[in-house]
C-alpha positions as CSV (number, residue, x, y, z in Angstrom):
1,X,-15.7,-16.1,-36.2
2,X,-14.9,-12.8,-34.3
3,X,-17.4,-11.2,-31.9
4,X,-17.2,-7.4,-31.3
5,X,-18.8,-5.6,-28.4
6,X,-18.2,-2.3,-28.1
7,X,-19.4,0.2,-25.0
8,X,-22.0,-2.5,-24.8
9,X,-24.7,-2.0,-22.0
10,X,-27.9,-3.3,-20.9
11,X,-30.0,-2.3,-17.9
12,X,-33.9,-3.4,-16.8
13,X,-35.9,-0.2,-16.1
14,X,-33.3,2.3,-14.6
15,X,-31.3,-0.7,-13.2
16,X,-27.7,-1.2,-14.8
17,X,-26.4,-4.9,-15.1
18,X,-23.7,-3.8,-16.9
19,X,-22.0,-0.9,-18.7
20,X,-18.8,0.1,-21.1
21,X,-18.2,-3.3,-21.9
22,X,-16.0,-3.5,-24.9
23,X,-14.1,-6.9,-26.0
24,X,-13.6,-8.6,-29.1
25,X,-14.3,-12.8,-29.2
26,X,-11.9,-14.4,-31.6
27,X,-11.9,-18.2,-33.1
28,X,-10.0,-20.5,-31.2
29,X,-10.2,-18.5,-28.1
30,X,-11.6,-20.0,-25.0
31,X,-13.3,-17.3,-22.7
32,X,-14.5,-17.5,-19.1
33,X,-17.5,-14.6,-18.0
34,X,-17.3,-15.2,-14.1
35,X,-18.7,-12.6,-11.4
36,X,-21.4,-12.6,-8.3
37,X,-24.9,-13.5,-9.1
38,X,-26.4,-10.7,-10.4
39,X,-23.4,-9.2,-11.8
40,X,-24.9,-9.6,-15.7
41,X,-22.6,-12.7,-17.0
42,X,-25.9,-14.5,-18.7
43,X,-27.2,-11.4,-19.4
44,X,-24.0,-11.0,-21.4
45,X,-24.1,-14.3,-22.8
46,X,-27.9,-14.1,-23.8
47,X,-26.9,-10.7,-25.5
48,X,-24.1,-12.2,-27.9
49,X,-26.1,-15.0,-28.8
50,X,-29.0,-12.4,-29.8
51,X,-31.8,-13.4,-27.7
52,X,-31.3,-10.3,-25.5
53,X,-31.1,-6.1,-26.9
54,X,-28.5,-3.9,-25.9
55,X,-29.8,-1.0,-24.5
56,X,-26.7,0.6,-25.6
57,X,-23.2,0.3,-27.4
58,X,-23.8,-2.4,-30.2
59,X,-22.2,-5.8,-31.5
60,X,-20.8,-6.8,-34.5
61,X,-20.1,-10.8,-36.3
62,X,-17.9,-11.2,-38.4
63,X,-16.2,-14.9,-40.5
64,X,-13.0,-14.7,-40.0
65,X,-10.3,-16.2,-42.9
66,X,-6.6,-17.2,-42.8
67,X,-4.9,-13.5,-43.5
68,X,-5.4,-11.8,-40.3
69,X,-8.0,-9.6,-40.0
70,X,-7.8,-7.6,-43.9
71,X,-9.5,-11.4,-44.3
72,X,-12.3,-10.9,-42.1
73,X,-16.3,-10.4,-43.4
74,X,-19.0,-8.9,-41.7
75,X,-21.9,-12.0,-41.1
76,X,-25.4,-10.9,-42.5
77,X,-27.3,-10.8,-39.1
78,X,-30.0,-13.0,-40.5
79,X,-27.4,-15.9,-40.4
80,X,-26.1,-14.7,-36.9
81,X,-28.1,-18.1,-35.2
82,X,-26.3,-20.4,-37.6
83,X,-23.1,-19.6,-36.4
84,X,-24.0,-20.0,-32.8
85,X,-25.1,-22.7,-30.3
86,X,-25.9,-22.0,-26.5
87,X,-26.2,-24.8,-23.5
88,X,-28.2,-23.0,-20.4
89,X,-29.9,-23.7,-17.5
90,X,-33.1,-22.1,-18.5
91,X,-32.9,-23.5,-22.3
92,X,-35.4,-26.8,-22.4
93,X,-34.9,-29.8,-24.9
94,X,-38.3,-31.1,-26.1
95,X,-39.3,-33.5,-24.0
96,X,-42.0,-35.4,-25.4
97,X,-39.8,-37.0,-28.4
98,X,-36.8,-39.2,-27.6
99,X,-33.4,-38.5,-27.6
100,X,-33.4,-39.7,-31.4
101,X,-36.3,-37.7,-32.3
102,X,-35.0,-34.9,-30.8
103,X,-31.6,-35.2,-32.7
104,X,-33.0,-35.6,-36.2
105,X,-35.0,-32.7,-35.4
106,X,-32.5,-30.2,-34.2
107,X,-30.0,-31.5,-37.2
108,X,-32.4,-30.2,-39.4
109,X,-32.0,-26.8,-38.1
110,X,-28.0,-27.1,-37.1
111,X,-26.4,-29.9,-39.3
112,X,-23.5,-32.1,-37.4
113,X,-20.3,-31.5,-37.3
114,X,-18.6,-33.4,-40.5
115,X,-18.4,-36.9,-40.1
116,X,-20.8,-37.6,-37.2
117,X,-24.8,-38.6,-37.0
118,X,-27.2,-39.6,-34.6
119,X,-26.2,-42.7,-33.6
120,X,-22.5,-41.4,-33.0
121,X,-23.3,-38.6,-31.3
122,X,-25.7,-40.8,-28.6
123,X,-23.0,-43.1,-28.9
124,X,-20.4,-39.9,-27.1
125,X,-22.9,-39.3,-24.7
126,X,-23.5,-42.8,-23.3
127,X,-26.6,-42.7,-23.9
128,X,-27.6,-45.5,-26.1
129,X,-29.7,-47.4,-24.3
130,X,-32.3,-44.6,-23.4
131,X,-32.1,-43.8,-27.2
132,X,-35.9,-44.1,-27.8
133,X,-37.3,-43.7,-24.5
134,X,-39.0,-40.0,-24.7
135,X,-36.6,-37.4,-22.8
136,X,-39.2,-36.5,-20.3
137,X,-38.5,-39.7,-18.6
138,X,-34.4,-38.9,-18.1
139,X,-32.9,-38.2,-14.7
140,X,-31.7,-34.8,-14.9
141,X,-28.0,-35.3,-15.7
142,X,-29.2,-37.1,-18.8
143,X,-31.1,-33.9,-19.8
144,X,-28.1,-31.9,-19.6
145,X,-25.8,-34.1,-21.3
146,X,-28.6,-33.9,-24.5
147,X,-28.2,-30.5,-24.0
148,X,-24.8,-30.4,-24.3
149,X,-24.7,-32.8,-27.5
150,X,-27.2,-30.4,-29.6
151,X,-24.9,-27.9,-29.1
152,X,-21.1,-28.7,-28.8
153,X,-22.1,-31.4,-32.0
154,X,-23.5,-28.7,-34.4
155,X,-21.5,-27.3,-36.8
156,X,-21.2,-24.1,-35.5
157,X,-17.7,-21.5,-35.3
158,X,-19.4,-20.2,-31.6
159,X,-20.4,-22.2,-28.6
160,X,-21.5,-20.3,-25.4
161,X,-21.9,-22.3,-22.3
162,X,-24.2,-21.2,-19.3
163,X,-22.9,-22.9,-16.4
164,X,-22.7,-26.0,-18.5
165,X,-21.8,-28.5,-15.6
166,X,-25.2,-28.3,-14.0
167,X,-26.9,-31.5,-12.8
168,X,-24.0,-33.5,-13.8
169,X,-22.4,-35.7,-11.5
170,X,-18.5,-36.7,-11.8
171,X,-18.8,-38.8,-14.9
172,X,-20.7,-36.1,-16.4
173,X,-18.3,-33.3,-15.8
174,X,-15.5,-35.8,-17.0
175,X,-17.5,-36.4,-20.4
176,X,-17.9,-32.4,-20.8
177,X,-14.6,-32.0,-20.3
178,X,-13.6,-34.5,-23.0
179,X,-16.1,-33.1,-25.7
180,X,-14.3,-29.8,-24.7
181,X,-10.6,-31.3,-25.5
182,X,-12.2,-33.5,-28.4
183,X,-14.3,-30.7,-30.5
184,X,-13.9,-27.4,-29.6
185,X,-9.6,-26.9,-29.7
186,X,-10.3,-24.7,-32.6
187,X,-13.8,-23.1,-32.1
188,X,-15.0,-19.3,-30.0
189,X,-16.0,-20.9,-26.9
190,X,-17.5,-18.1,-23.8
191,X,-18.2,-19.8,-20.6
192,X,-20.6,-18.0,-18.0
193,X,-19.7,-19.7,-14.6
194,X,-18.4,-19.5,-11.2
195,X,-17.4,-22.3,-10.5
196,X,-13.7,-22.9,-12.2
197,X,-14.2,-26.7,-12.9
198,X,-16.7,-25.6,-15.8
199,X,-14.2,-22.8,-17.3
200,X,-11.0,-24.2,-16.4
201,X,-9.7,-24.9,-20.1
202,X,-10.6,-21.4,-20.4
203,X,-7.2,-19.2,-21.2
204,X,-9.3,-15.6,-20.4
205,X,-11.4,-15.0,-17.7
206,X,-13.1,-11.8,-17.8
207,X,-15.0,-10.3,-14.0
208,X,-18.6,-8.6,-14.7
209,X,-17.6,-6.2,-12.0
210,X,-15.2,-4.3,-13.8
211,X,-17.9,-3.5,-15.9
212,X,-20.0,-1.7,-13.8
């Protein structure tokens, strides 16, 4: 999958977050968005993964195919939220089913990746024994390791990671880490964070103040 922004901007009322921002997201790359708070990096992320307009410049998705680029598609928009899966701070699991509810539901949406199901992916998590205990009752490290699973386990080319580490405590960031290494060598991963422990597989790291 390639992502194209180009002389993307987006501002609230007459306010600028960011402006001229022009990059193109390839498969297999691993990207870091880093800058103060403020400075637009989930506004970015929010805007690639579609749940935020532009209010200016435009992006474009397309497959991309062994060949180089001549092999390249444009992706229908329509089919834009199949290719993508986002882990954020301000994204909620539902937390009135349990974790295996909530799996079997989301799968229906965003299959597995090949060769995995439920139990496995509760299984990579560690979190077998709170299986069928509803979600509202997990600390909040468990939260975000559910959060993590439905979205670095579903078959998607793009994963986009809102500072992914939070809530998680050693063994936590040691896990994400290892889902990292184990699932997503070959995937478009973009990483909004400051803090380098969450983006520090990434190989570019872009600064939302040159963008301003």
């Amino acid at each position: 999958m390639m992502i194209s922004c180009t002389n993307t901007g987006k501002r609230f009322n007459r306010d600028w977050i960011f402006r001229n921002f022009s990059y193109e997201f390839i498969s297999g790359g691993h990207y870091s968005i880093t800058g103060p708070n403020g400075s637009g990096k989930s506004t970015l992320l929010q805007i690639v993964a579609g749940a935020v307009v532009l209010s200016e410049g435009k992006i474009d998705y397309h497959t991309t195919k062994a060949g180089g680029p001549s092999g390249n598609k444009p992706l229908d928009p329509e089919q834009v939220y199949n290719c993508i899966s986002i882990v954020a701070p301000y994204l909620d699991v539902i937390e009135e089913m349990t974790l295996t509810e909530f799996l079997e539901f989301h799968q229906i949406f965003k299959p597995l990746l090949p060769g995995l199901d439920v139990k496995a992916v509760i299984s990579k998590i560690s979190l077998q024994k709170a299986a069928n205990k509803q979600i509202r009752y997990y600390s909040s490290g468990m939260k975000q390791r559910v959060k993590l699973a439905q979205a670095i386990f579903s078959d998607t080319p793009c994963l986009l990671l809102d500072e992914p580490c939070t809530n998680l405590d050693d063994t936590g960031i040691e896990l994400y880490h290892q889902l990292i290494a184990d699932y997503c060598r070959d995937r478009l991963v973009i990483v909004s964070s400051n803090d380098k422990q969450e983006y520090d597989f990434c190989s570019k790291i872009l600064n939302m103040l040159d963008y301003k």
